[in-house]
Coordinates of C-alpha atoms in Angstrom, one line a residue:
X8 CA -58.0 30.6 24.1
X9 CA -55.0 33.0 23.9
X10 CA -52.6 30.4 25.5
X11 CA -53.7 27.9 22.9
X12 CA -52.9 30.6 20.2
X13 CA -49.5 31.3 21.7
X14 CA -48.7 27.6 21.8
X15 CA -49.6 27.1 18.1
X16 CA -47.4 30.0 17.0
X17 CA -44.4 29.0 19.1
X18 CA -44.4 25.5 18.2
X19 CA -41.1 24.8 16.6
X20 CA -42.2 22.0 14.4
X21 CA -45.0 24.4 12.9
X22 CA -42.5 27.0 12.3
X23 CA -40.2 24.5 10.4
X24 CA -43.2 23.8 8.2
X25 CA -43.9 27.3 7.5
X26 CA -40.4 28.2 6.7
X27 CA -40.3 25.2 4.4
X28 CA -43.3 26.1 2.3
X29 CA -43.2 29.9 3.0
X30 CA -47.1 30.4 2.6
X31 CA -49.0 33.4 2.9
X32 CA -52.0 32.7 5.2
X33 CA -55.4 34.1 3.9
X34 CA -58.9 34.1 5.6
X35 CA -60.5 30.9 4.8
X36 CA -64.1 30.3 3.6
X37 CA -67.2 29.6 5.7
X38 CA -67.1 25.9 5.0
X39 CA -68.5 23.1 7.3
X40 CA -68.8 25.3 10.5
X41 CA -71.9 27.1 9.3
X42 CA -75.1 26.1 11.2
X43 CA -78.4 26.2 9.5
X44 CA -81.1 28.8 10.1
X45 CA -83.9 30.8 8.8
X46 CA -85.1 34.3 8.5
X47 CA -84.7 37.2 6.1
X48 CA -81.1 38.0 6.7
X49 CA -77.8 36.7 5.3
X50 CA -76.4 35.4 8.6
X51 CA -76.3 35.9 12.3
X52 CA -72.8 35.8 14.1
X53 CA -73.2 35.5 17.9
X54 CA -76.7 37.1 17.7
X55 CA -75.4 39.9 15.6
X56 CA -77.2 40.1 12.0
X57 CA -75.5 40.5 8.8
X58 CA -78.4 42.1 6.6
X59 CA -79.1 40.8 3.0
X60 CA -78.6 44.3 1.8
X61 CA -75.1 44.1 3.3
X62 CA -74.3 40.8 1.5
X63 CA -75.9 42.2 -1.9
X64 CA -73.6 45.3 -1.5
X65 CA -70.6 43.2 -0.8
X66 CA -71.3 40.9 -3.6
X67 CA -72.0 43.5 -6.1
X68 CA -68.8 45.3 -5.1
X69 CA -66.8 42.2 -5.5
X70 CA -68.4 41.5 -8.8
X71 CA -67.7 45.1 -10.1
X72 CA -64.2 44.8 -8.9
X73 CA -63.7 41.5 -10.9
X74 CA -65.2 42.7 -14.0
X75 CA -63.1 45.8 -13.8
X76 CA -59.9 43.7 -13.5
X77 CA -60.8 41.2 -16.0
X78 CA -62.7 43.0 -18.6
X79 CA -64.3 40.8 -21.3
X80 CA -63.1 37.8 -19.7
X81 CA -65.5 38.2 -16.7
X82 CA -68.6 37.9 -19.1
X83 CA -67.5 34.0 -19.4
X84 CA -67.3 33.9 -15.8
X85 CA -70.4 35.7 -15.2
X86 CA -72.5 33.2 -17.2
X87 CA -71.4 30.3 -15.0
X88 CA -74.0 30.0 -12.2
X89 CA -71.6 28.0 -10.2
X90 CA -68.9 30.5 -10.2
X91 CA -71.1 33.4 -9.3
X92 CA -72.6 31.4 -6.4
X93 CA -69.1 30.7 -5.2
X94 CA -68.2 34.5 -5.5
X95 CA -71.3 35.3 -3.4
X96 CA -70.4 32.6 -0.7
X97 CA -66.8 34.3 -0.7
X98 CA -68.5 37.7 0.0
X99 CA -70.5 36.3 2.8
X100 CA -67.6 34.5 4.3
X101 CA -65.6 37.6 4.3
X102 CA -68.3 39.4 6.0
X103 CA -68.6 36.7 8.7
X104 CA -64.9 36.8 9.4
X105 CA -64.8 40.6 9.7
X106 CA -67.7 40.4 12.1
X107 CA -66.0 37.9 14.2
X108 CA -62.8 40.0 14.2
X109 CA -65.0 43.1 15.0
X110 CA -66.3 41.4 18.0
X111 CA -63.2 40.0 19.2
X112 CA -61.5 43.5 18.8
X113 CA -64.3 44.9 20.9
X114 CA -63.4 42.4 23.7
X115 CA -59.8 43.5 23.7
X116 CA -61.0 47.2 23.9
X117 CA -59.6 48.1 20.3
X118 CA -61.3 50.4 17.8
X119 CA -60.4 52.4 14.6
X120 CA -61.6 56.0 14.3
X121 CA -62.6 57.9 11.1
X122 CA -59.5 59.9 11.4
X123 CA -57.3 56.9 11.5
X124 CA -58.9 55.7 8.3
X125 CA -58.6 59.0 6.5
X126 CA -54.9 59.3 7.8
X127 CA -54.0 55.9 6.5
X128 CA -55.5 56.6 3.0
X129 CA -53.8 60.0 2.8
X130 CA -50.5 58.4 3.7
X131 CA -50.8 55.5 1.3
X132 CA -48.0 56.3 -1.3
X133 CA -49.9 55.1 -4.4
X134 CA -52.5 57.8 -3.7
X135 CA -49.9 60.6 -3.7
X136 CA -48.3 62.8 -6.3
X137 CA -44.9 64.5 -5.3
X138 CA -45.5 63.4 -1.7
X139 CA -49.0 64.8 -1.4
X140 CA -52.3 63.1 -1.3
X141 CA -53.8 63.3 -4.8
X142 CA -57.7 63.2 -4.7
X143 CA -57.9 62.7 -8.4
X144 CA -55.5 60.0 -8.4
X145 CA -57.1 58.4 -5.4
X146 CA -60.7 58.4 -7.2
X147 CA -59.1 57.1 -10.3
X148 CA -57.4 54.2 -8.8
X149 CA -60.4 53.3 -6.7
X150 CA -62.4 53.3 -9.9
X151 CA -60.0 51.0 -11.7
X152 CA -60.1 48.6 -8.7
X153 CA -64.0 48.4 -8.7
X154 CA -64.3 50.4 -5.1
X155 CA -66.4 53.2 -4.2
X156 CA -64.9 55.6 -1.8
X157 CA -67.3 54.3 1.1
X158 CA -66.4 50.7 0.3
X159 CA -62.7 51.2 0.2
X160 CA -62.8 53.2 3.5
X161 CA -64.5 50.4 5.1
X162 CA -61.9 48.0 3.7
X163 CA -59.2 50.2 5.1
X164 CA -60.8 50.3 8.6
X165 CA -61.0 46.4 8.5
X166 CA -57.2 46.2 7.7
X167 CA -56.1 48.7 10.5
X168 CA -58.4 46.7 12.8
X169 CA -56.7 43.5 11.9
X170 CA -53.3 44.8 12.3
X171 CA -54.5 46.1 15.9
X172 CA -55.6 42.3 16.6
X173 CA -52.3 41.0 15.3
X174 CA -50.4 43.4 17.4
X175 CA -52.3 42.6 20.6
X176 CA -50.6 39.2 20.6
X177 CA -48.4 39.0 17.6
X178 CA -45.3 39.5 19.6
X179 CA -45.8 36.3 21.3
X180 CA -44.6 34.5 18.3
X181 CA -40.9 35.2 18.8
X182 CA -38.1 33.0 17.0
X183 CA -34.9 31.9 19.1
X184 CA -31.5 32.2 17.5
X185 CA -31.1 28.4 18.1
X186 CA -34.4 27.8 16.1
X187 CA -33.3 29.9 13.3
X188 CA -29.9 28.1 12.9
X189 CA -31.6 24.7 13.0
X190 CA -34.1 25.8 10.4
X191 CA -31.2 27.0 8.1
X192 CA -29.4 23.8 8.5
X193 CA -32.7 21.9 7.6
X194 CA -33.7 24.0 4.8
X195 CA -30.3 24.4 3.0
X196 CA -29.4 20.8 3.7
X197 CA -27.6 18.8 0.9
X198 CA -27.6 15.1 0.5
X199 CA -25.1 12.8 -1.5
X200 CA -26.8 10.1 -3.4
X201 CA -26.3 7.5 -5.9
X202 CA -29.3 6.2 -8.2
X203 CA -30.1 3.3 -10.2
X204 CA -33.2 3.6 -12.6
X205 CA -35.6 1.0 -13.8
X206 CA -36.4 2.0 -17.4
X207 CA -40.1 2.3 -17.7
X208 CA -40.3 2.5 -21.4
X209 CA -38.2 -0.6 -21.7
X210 CA -40.7 -2.6 -19.7
X211 CA -43.6 -1.1 -21.4
X212 CA -42.4 -2.2 -24.8
X213 CA -42.5 -5.9 -23.5
X214 CA -46.0 -5.8 -22.2
X215 CA -48.7 -7.8 -24.1
X216 CA -52.5 -7.2 -23.5
X217 CA -55.7 -8.7 -24.6
X218 CA -59.0 -7.4 -25.9
X219 CA -60.9 -8.2 -22.7
X220 CA -58.2 -6.3 -20.5
X221 CA -58.4 -3.3 -23.0
X222 CA -62.3 -3.2 -23.0
X223 CA -62.3 -3.8 -19.1
X224 CA -59.9 -0.5 -18.8
X225 CA -62.1 1.3 -21.3
X226 CA -65.4 0.8 -19.3
X227 CA -63.8 1.8 -16.0
X228 CA -62.2 5.0 -17.3
X229 CA -64.6 6.2 -19.9
X230 CA -64.5 9.8 -18.4
X231 CA -60.8 9.7 -19.6
X232 CA -61.8 9.5 -23.2
X233 CA -64.1 12.4 -23.7
X234 CA -64.2 13.9 -27.3
X235 CA -64.2 17.7 -27.3
X236 CA -67.1 19.5 -29.1
X237 CA -66.4 19.8 -32.8
X238 CA -68.0 21.8 -35.6
X239 CA -67.6 22.2 -39.4
X240 CA -68.3 25.7 -40.6
X241 CA -69.2 27.3 -43.7
X242 CA -68.2 30.9 -44.1
X243 CA -68.2 33.9 -46.6
X244 CA -65.0 36.2 -46.0
X245 CA -64.9 39.9 -46.8
X246 CA -61.3 41.7 -47.0
X247 CA -61.1 45.4 -47.7
X248 CA -57.5 45.0 -48.6
X249 CA -58.3 42.3 -51.3
X250 CA -61.1 44.3 -52.7
X251 CA -58.4 47.2 -53.4
X252 CA -56.8 45.1 -56.2
X253 CA -60.1 45.1 -58.1
X254 CA -60.7 48.8 -57.8
X255 CA -59.9 50.9 -60.9
X256 CA -59.5 54.8 -60.7
X257 CA -59.7 57.3 -63.7
X258 CA -58.2 60.9 -64.1
X259 CA -61.5 62.4 -63.0
X260 CA -61.2 60.7 -59.6
X261 CA -57.6 61.7 -59.1
X262 CA -58.1 65.3 -60.1
X263 CA -61.2 65.5 -57.7
X264 CA -59.2 64.1 -54.9
X265 CA -56.4 66.6 -55.6
X266 CA -58.6 69.5 -55.7
X267 CA -60.3 68.5 -52.4
X268 CA -57.0 68.0 -50.7
X269 CA -54.8 70.9 -52.1
X270 CA -53.7 71.7 -48.5
X271 CA -52.0 68.1 -48.2
X272 CA -50.0 68.7 -51.2
X273 CA -48.6 72.4 -50.7
X274 CA -46.0 74.3 -48.9
X275 CA -47.5 77.3 -47.0
X276 CA -46.0 80.7 -47.1
X277 CA -42.6 80.9 -45.3
X278 CA -40.8 83.8 -43.7
X279 CA -37.3 84.3 -42.9
X280 CA -36.9 86.6 -39.8
X281 CA -33.9 87.9 -37.7
X282 CA -33.9 89.3 -34.2
X283 CA -32.1 91.2 -31.5
X284 CA -33.0 90.3 -28.0
X285 CA -32.6 92.8 -25.3
X286 CA -33.3 92.9 -21.5
X287 CA -34.8 96.3 -21.2
X288 CA -37.2 98.4 -23.2
X289 CA -34.7 101.4 -23.0
X290 CA -31.9 99.2 -24.4
X291 CA -34.3 98.0 -27.2
X292 CA -35.1 101.6 -28.2
X293 CA -31.5 102.6 -28.3
X294 CA -30.6 99.7 -30.7
X295 CA -33.8 100.6 -32.7
X296 CA -32.5 104.3 -33.2
X297 CA -29.1 102.8 -34.4
X298 CA -30.8 100.7 -36.9
X299 CA -32.9 103.6 -38.2
X300 CA -29.8 105.5 -38.8
X301 CA -28.3 102.8 -40.9
X302 CA -26.6 100.5 -38.5
X303 CA -25.9 96.9 -39.7
X304 CA -28.6 94.7 -38.3
X305 CA -26.3 91.4 -38.1
X306 CA -23.3 93.2 -36.5
X307 CA -25.8 94.8 -33.7
X308 CA -27.1 91.4 -33.1
X309 CA -23.8 89.8 -32.6
X310 CA -22.7 92.6 -30.2
X311 CA -25.9 93.2 -28.3
X312 CA -28.5 90.5 -28.5
X313 CA -29.0 88.2 -25.3
X314 CA -30.2 85.2 -27.4
X315 CA -26.9 83.2 -27.5
X316 CA -28.3 81.2 -30.2
X317 CA -29.4 83.4 -32.9
X318 CA -26.7 86.2 -32.2
X319 CA -24.1 83.7 -33.5
X320 CA -26.0 84.0 -37.1
X321 CA -26.3 87.7 -37.0
X322 CA -29.9 87.4 -35.2
X323 CA -31.3 85.3 -38.1
X324 CA -33.9 82.6 -37.1
X325 CA -34.2 81.0 -40.6
X326 CA -37.3 79.8 -42.5
X327 CA -40.6 79.6 -40.5
X328 CA -44.1 78.6 -41.4
X329 CA -47.2 80.0 -39.7
X330 CA -47.6 77.0 -37.4
X331 CA -43.8 77.2 -36.3
X332 CA -43.8 81.0 -36.0
X333 CA -43.8 82.5 -32.3
X334 CA -46.5 84.9 -31.4
X335 CA -44.1 87.7 -30.7
X336 CA -43.1 87.5 -34.5
X337 CA -46.4 87.5 -35.6
X338 CA -47.4 90.5 -33.5
X339 CA -44.8 92.5 -35.4
X340 CA -47.0 92.4 -38.5
X341 CA -44.1 92.4 -41.0
X342 CA -45.2 91.7 -44.5
X343 CA -42.4 93.3 -47.0
X344 CA -38.9 92.0 -47.3
X345 CA -36.4 94.2 -45.4
X346 CA -39.3 95.6 -43.0
X347 CA -38.2 96.5 -39.6
X348 CA -40.5 96.3 -36.3
X349 CA -40.7 98.6 -33.6
X350 CA -39.9 97.4 -30.0
X351 CA -41.9 94.2 -29.3
X352 CA -42.3 93.0 -25.6
X353 CA -41.9 89.2 -25.3
X354 CA -41.5 86.7 -22.4
X355 CA -37.8 86.9 -22.5
X356 CA -37.3 90.7 -22.8
X357 CA -37.8 93.0 -25.7
X358 CA -37.4 92.3 -29.5
X359 CA -36.3 94.0 -32.7
X360 CA -37.5 92.1 -35.4
X361 CA -36.6 92.3 -39.2
X362 CA -38.3 90.3 -42.0
X363 CA -35.4 89.4 -44.2
X364 CA -37.4 87.4 -47.0
X365 CA -41.0 86.0 -48.0
X366 CA -41.4 82.7 -49.9
X367 CA -44.9 82.6 -51.2
X368 CA -47.2 79.5 -50.9
X369 CA -46.3 76.6 -53.2
X370 CA -48.3 73.9 -54.6
X371 CA -47.0 70.6 -55.7
X372 CA -48.0 69.8 -59.2
X373 CA -50.5 66.9 -59.8
X374 CA -48.1 65.1 -62.0
X375 CA -45.7 64.8 -59.0
X376 CA -48.3 63.3 -56.6
X377 CA -50.6 61.5 -59.1
X378 CA -49.4 57.9 -58.0
X379 CA -49.8 58.5 -54.2
X380 CA -53.2 60.0 -54.9
X381 CA -54.3 57.0 -57.1
X382 CA -53.4 54.7 -54.2
X383 CA -55.3 56.7 -51.7
X384 CA -58.4 56.9 -53.9
X385 CA -58.2 53.2 -54.4
X386 CA -58.1 52.6 -50.7
X387 CA -60.9 54.9 -50.0
X388 CA -63.2 53.1 -52.7
X389 CA -62.2 49.7 -51.5
X390 CA -63.3 50.4 -47.9
X391 CA -66.5 52.1 -49.3
X392 CA -67.2 48.9 -51.3
X393 CA -66.2 46.7 -48.5
X394 CA -68.9 48.4 -46.2
X395 CA -71.5 48.5 -48.9
X396 CA -70.7 44.7 -49.5
X397 CA -71.2 44.0 -45.7
X398 CA -74.5 45.6 -45.9
X399 CA -75.6 43.6 -48.8
X400 CA -74.3 40.3 -47.4
X401 CA -75.8 40.9 -44.0
X402 CA -79.3 41.7 -45.4
X403 CA -79.1 38.4 -47.5
X404 CA -77.9 36.3 -44.7
X405 CA -80.7 37.7 -42.4
X406 CA -83.5 37.4 -45.1
X407 CA -82.6 33.8 -46.1
X408 CA -81.6 32.1 -42.7
X409 CA -81.8 28.7 -43.8
X410 CA -78.6 28.4 -46.0
X411 CA -75.7 30.9 -47.2
X412 CA -77.0 30.7 -50.7
X413 CA -78.5 34.3 -50.8
X414 CA -75.4 35.6 -49.0
X415 CA -73.1 33.8 -51.7
X416 CA -75.2 35.6 -54.4
X417 CA -75.0 39.0 -52.6
X418 CA -70.9 38.5 -52.1
X419 CA -70.4 37.0 -55.5
X420 CA -68.5 34.2 -54.2
X421 CA -69.0 30.7 -53.0
X422 CA -68.7 30.1 -49.2
X423 CA -65.7 28.2 -48.0
X424 CA -66.1 25.1 -45.8
X425 CA -63.9 23.9 -43.0
X426 CA -63.2 20.5 -41.9
X427 CA -64.2 19.3 -38.4
X428 CA -62.4 21.2 -35.8
X429 CA -62.5 22.0 -32.0
X430 CA -62.0 25.1 -29.8
X431 CA -58.4 24.1 -29.6
X432 CA -57.5 23.7 -33.2
X433 CA -59.5 26.5 -35.1
X434 CA -58.4 27.0 -38.9
X435 CA -56.0 29.9 -39.1
X436 CA -58.4 31.7 -41.5
X437 CA -61.3 31.8 -38.8
X438 CA -59.1 32.2 -35.6
X439 CA -60.2 35.4 -34.5
X440 CA -61.7 35.9 -31.0
X441 CA -65.0 37.4 -32.1
X442 CA -65.5 34.6 -34.8
X443 CA -64.5 31.8 -32.4
X444 CA -66.8 33.2 -29.9
X445 CA -69.6 33.4 -32.3
X446 CA -69.1 29.7 -33.3
X447 CA -68.9 28.1 -29.8
X448 CA -71.4 30.2 -27.8
X449 CA -74.2 28.0 -28.9
X450 CA -76.4 30.7 -30.6
X451 CA -75.4 29.3 -34.2
X452 CA -76.0 25.8 -33.4
X453 CA -79.3 24.0 -34.3
X454 CA -81.1 21.2 -32.3
X455 CA -79.4 17.6 -32.2
X456 CA -76.4 18.8 -34.3
X457 CA -78.4 20.2 -37.2
X458 CA -77.5 23.5 -38.9
X459 CA -78.5 26.7 -37.1
X460 CA -78.9 30.1 -38.1
X461 CA -76.6 32.4 -40.3
X462 CA -74.5 34.7 -38.2
X463 CA -74.6 38.5 -38.6
X464 CA -71.6 40.3 -40.1
X465 CA -68.5 39.6 -37.6
X466 CA -65.8 42.2 -38.1
X467 CA -62.2 41.5 -37.1
X468 CA -59.1 43.6 -37.2
X469 CA -57.5 44.7 -40.4
X470 CA -60.8 45.6 -42.1
X471 CA -62.0 42.1 -42.6
X472 CA -65.3 40.5 -41.8
X473 CA -67.1 37.3 -41.9
X474 CA -70.6 35.7 -42.2
X475 CA -70.5 32.3 -40.9
X476 CA -72.9 29.1 -40.4
X477 CA -72.2 26.2 -38.4
X478 CA -73.1 23.4 -40.7
X479 CA -72.3 20.6 -38.4
X480 CA -72.0 20.1 -34.7
X481 CA -70.8 17.3 -32.6
X482 CA -71.3 17.7 -28.7
X483 CA -68.7 16.7 -26.3
X484 CA -69.0 12.9 -25.5
X485 CA -67.4 9.8 -24.8
X486 CA -65.1 8.3 -27.7
X487 CA -66.2 5.0 -29.0
X488 CA -63.8 2.2 -27.9
X489 CA -62.6 1.2 -31.6
X490 CA -61.4 4.9 -32.1
X491 CA -59.3 5.0 -28.7
X492 CA -58.2 1.3 -28.6
X493 CA -54.6 2.0 -29.6
X494 CA -54.5 4.7 -26.9
X495 CA -56.1 2.3 -24.4
X496 CA -53.6 -0.2 -25.2
X497 CA -50.6 2.0 -24.5
X498 CA -52.1 3.0 -21.1
X499 CA -52.6 -0.5 -20.1
X500 CA -49.1 -1.4 -21.1
X501 CA -48.0 1.5 -19.1
X502 CA -49.8 0.5 -16.0
X503 CA -48.5 -3.1 -16.3
X504 CA -44.9 -1.8 -16.7
X505 CA -45.2 0.6 -13.7
X506 CA -46.6 -2.4 -11.5
X507 CA -43.7 -4.6 -12.8
X508 CA -41.1 -1.8 -12.1
X509 CA -42.5 -1.3 -8.6
X510 CA -42.5 -5.0 -7.9
X511 CA -39.0 -5.3 -9.0
X512 CA -37.8 -2.3 -7.2
X513 CA -39.3 -3.7 -4.0
X514 CA -37.7 -6.9 -4.4
X515 CA -34.1 -5.3 -5.0
X516 CA -34.8 -2.9 -2.1
X517 CA -35.1 -5.8 0.3
X518 CA -31.8 -7.4 -1.2
X519 CA -30.1 -4.0 -0.9
X520 CA -31.2 -3.7 2.9
X521 CA -30.0 -7.4 3.6
X522 CA -26.6 -6.5 2.1
X523 CA -27.1 -8.6 -1.0
X524 CA -27.8 -5.7 -3.2
X525 CA -24.6 -6.1 -5.7
X526 CA -25.6 -9.4 -6.8
X527 CA -29.3 -8.7 -7.2
X528 CA -28.6 -5.5 -9.2
X529 CA -26.1 -7.3 -11.4
X530 CA -28.7 -9.9 -12.1
X531 CA -31.3 -7.2 -13.0
X532 CA -28.8 -5.4 -15.2
X533 CA -28.9 -2.4 -13.1
X534 CA -26.0 -0.3 -11.1
X535 CA -25.9 2.7 -9.0
X536 CA -24.4 5.8 -10.8
X537 CA -21.9 8.1 -9.4
X538 CA -22.5 10.4 -6.5
X539 CA -24.7 13.4 -7.0
X540 CA -25.8 16.2 -4.6
X541 CA -29.5 17.1 -4.1
X542 CA -31.0 20.2 -2.4
X543 CA -34.5 21.1 -1.6
X544 CA -36.4 23.2 -4.2
X545 CA -39.6 25.3 -4.0
X546 CA -41.3 22.6 -6.3
X547 CA -39.6 19.4 -5.2
X548 CA -40.1 16.1 -7.1
X549 CA -41.3 12.9 -5.8
X550 CA -37.8 11.7 -6.1
X551 CA -36.4 14.6 -4.1
X552 CA -38.9 14.4 -1.4
X553 CA -38.2 10.7 -1.0
X554 CA -34.4 11.5 -0.7
X555 CA -35.0 13.9 2.1
X556 CA -37.5 11.6 3.9
X557 CA -34.8 8.8 4.4
X558 CA -32.9 8.7 7.8
X559 CA -29.4 10.1 8.1
X560 CA -26.7 7.2 7.3
X561 CA -24.9 5.9 10.2
X562 CA -21.1 4.7 10.4
X563 CA -20.6 5.4 6.7
X564 CA -23.2 2.9 5.6
X565 CA -25.8 4.0 3.0
X566 CA -29.3 4.1 3.5
X567 CA -31.6 2.5 0.7
X568 CA -35.0 3.9 -0.6
X569 CA -37.3 3.9 -3.7
X570 CA -39.1 6.5 -5.5
X571 CA -40.3 7.5 -8.9
X572 CA -38.8 10.5 -11.0
X573 CA -40.6 12.7 -13.3
X574 CA -41.0 10.2 -16.1
X575 CA -42.4 7.7 -13.7
X576 CA -39.4 5.5 -13.8
X577 CA -38.8 3.5 -10.5
X578 CA -35.6 4.8 -9.1
X579 CA -33.7 3.0 -6.2
X580 CA -31.8 5.5 -3.9
X581 CA -28.6 5.2 -2.0
X582 CA -28.2 7.9 0.4
X583 CA -24.5 8.2 1.2
X584 CA -24.3 11.5 3.3
X585 CA -25.9 14.5 4.8
X586 CA -24.7 17.9 5.0
X587 CA -26.4 20.7 7.0
X588 CA -26.8 24.0 5.4
X589 CA -25.5 27.4 6.6
X590 CA -26.1 31.0 6.0
X591 CA -23.9 34.1 6.5
X592 CA -24.9 36.3 9.5
X593 CA -26.5 39.2 7.2
X594 CA -28.7 36.4 5.3
X595 CA -29.6 34.7 8.7
X596 CA -31.2 38.0 10.0
X597 CA -33.4 38.3 6.8
X598 CA -34.2 34.3 7.3
X599 CA -35.1 34.8 11.0
X600 CA -37.4 37.7 9.9
X601 CA -39.3 35.4 7.7
X602 CA -39.9 32.9 10.2
X603 CA -41.2 35.7 12.5
X604 CA -43.7 36.5 9.8
X605 CA -44.7 33.1 9.4
X606 CA -45.1 32.6 13.1
X607 CA -47.4 35.7 13.3
X608 CA -49.4 34.5 10.2
X609 CA -50.2 31.1 11.9
X610 CA -51.1 32.8 15.0
X611 CA -53.8 35.0 13.2
X612 CA -55.0 32.0 11.4
X613 CA -55.5 30.0 14.6
X614 CA -57.2 33.0 16.1
X615 CA -59.8 32.8 13.3
X616 CA -60.1 29.0 13.6
X617 CA -61.0 29.4 17.2
X618 CA -63.3 32.3 16.7
X619 CA -65.2 30.2 14.2
X620 CA -65.2 27.2 16.3
X621 CA -66.7 28.9 19.5
X622 CA -69.2 31.2 17.4
X623 CA -72.9 30.6 17.0
X624 CA -73.5 31.2 13.4
X625 CA -76.8 31.1 11.8
X626 CA -77.4 31.2 8.1
X627 CA -80.4 33.1 6.5
X628 CA -82.8 30.7 4.6
X629 CA -81.8 32.0 1.2
X630 CA -78.1 31.5 1.9
X631 CA -78.3 28.0 3.1
X632 CA -76.2 25.4 0.7
X633 CA -78.0 22.4 -0.3
X634 CA -76.4 19.2 1.4

């Protein structure tokens, strides 16, 4: 088997394909190689059992990981039975692939120790802080990814084992310099072409169709004319901001708010300090003695303070409020203007503090803040009224579930009603995720399109809410012929135009290859345009693929072909010249590395394919898929 793998990895054509598409190879699914079986287990791989508990654990782990990554979006997927079954099969597929690789690794004498797993985790840069393993970060990232520590350790063990398997034979996929050069010449090749386009729109405008043709096409393609689910909705909106304009406030309301929130409209007591900062306690005591003998504080601060900022101002710190006053200044316990502290120990040395002045607490007068208080009171009253209205409307909508009449009476407004709409064109006034979800999740829709139940209050951003009722419902279904007749006519005309263009193009291509193309093109009102260069791209169009599929022109004679552009126009191609691509030496080194990676990737993929082919795999009864 190893010889087959090496042959697959070293095949030049295979490398060319890999380099062109540059794909990442992934483990494939269980697919059709599974053999039926029975028993209370998930699967048997060459006689080795994968317990149902293992599958359940793997499935739940993957489910948790997906839920962690997708958040609320996962709820919709989790409700899809088909998707969850697919997720379960993927989990089982991975377990089987891992067991096959484990078994193969044992044959090669490969193994991964617990210490190797721990070492790999500790060296992972995304689990480190300042170059050291950070256990808190490790656990946090695992939680975000939906892994438990045990599950992640097992995943890391499998990764390390896979790397060992690759290293066991991966070096056999080497790439020769001549192969790299040939590949670069092919991948970066440019082609000079001239094009002649048969205008599909012009042909379509000339087509005629009969009713029988249209009905036949409609009957054969009914699944192409599906009308999406539609609803019409009655709703009662509630908006706190809109209610605020209807709220009135009086002097008593404003005065009460002012009295309750005086701290928000005042200025606390402020003190103005000066300091002299010194390195040692002895120096501080000496300065304090000078001050007590009548020395000028500002002069000494400028001469002796080690605080380079305050010394410029004679030690003055400026006005400070309690919240911005350092603890050392508070510890000085100065309360009177001009009072001098003793020696105060601080984190930066020793301080002598003087209280220069005190400004008592001030309160802004009510007249100065009246307007802002009135706005706040209005806002608070509007929010209170908004939530009270929600409660009334919710109770009314619940108690009278046959219509919105009671809810309208509670809200004091008539319910608004929309026209018919789909999930893709929800009216702007209702286009909020919680509202759209409630409308289309089916819980508010009655049987056979009849009105269903009233919703509960649905809150959306901006202090807004709705009570809604689906008053009409049209399920997804095939559009009637009369409604889509014009669209069908355009499709049939388009198809006819495409067939006519292709037939015309094929006839012209034959004439071109026989050397009679000039007259034929002229008769058709066509001509080749000027020369243009074409190169390969990651997402090549059909036209580009056709150009690069043509053989090289010989002896200066163009090679002709036919294709279609992105607008489905039929295009005649005249390939004039082919120019091989080149790469500078440094870029060629990178290019060769990419080819090497691809070769190793296909080798590993080939290994798995061979292991699956040779393995005897039996599925447990509960895991067998219906045929």
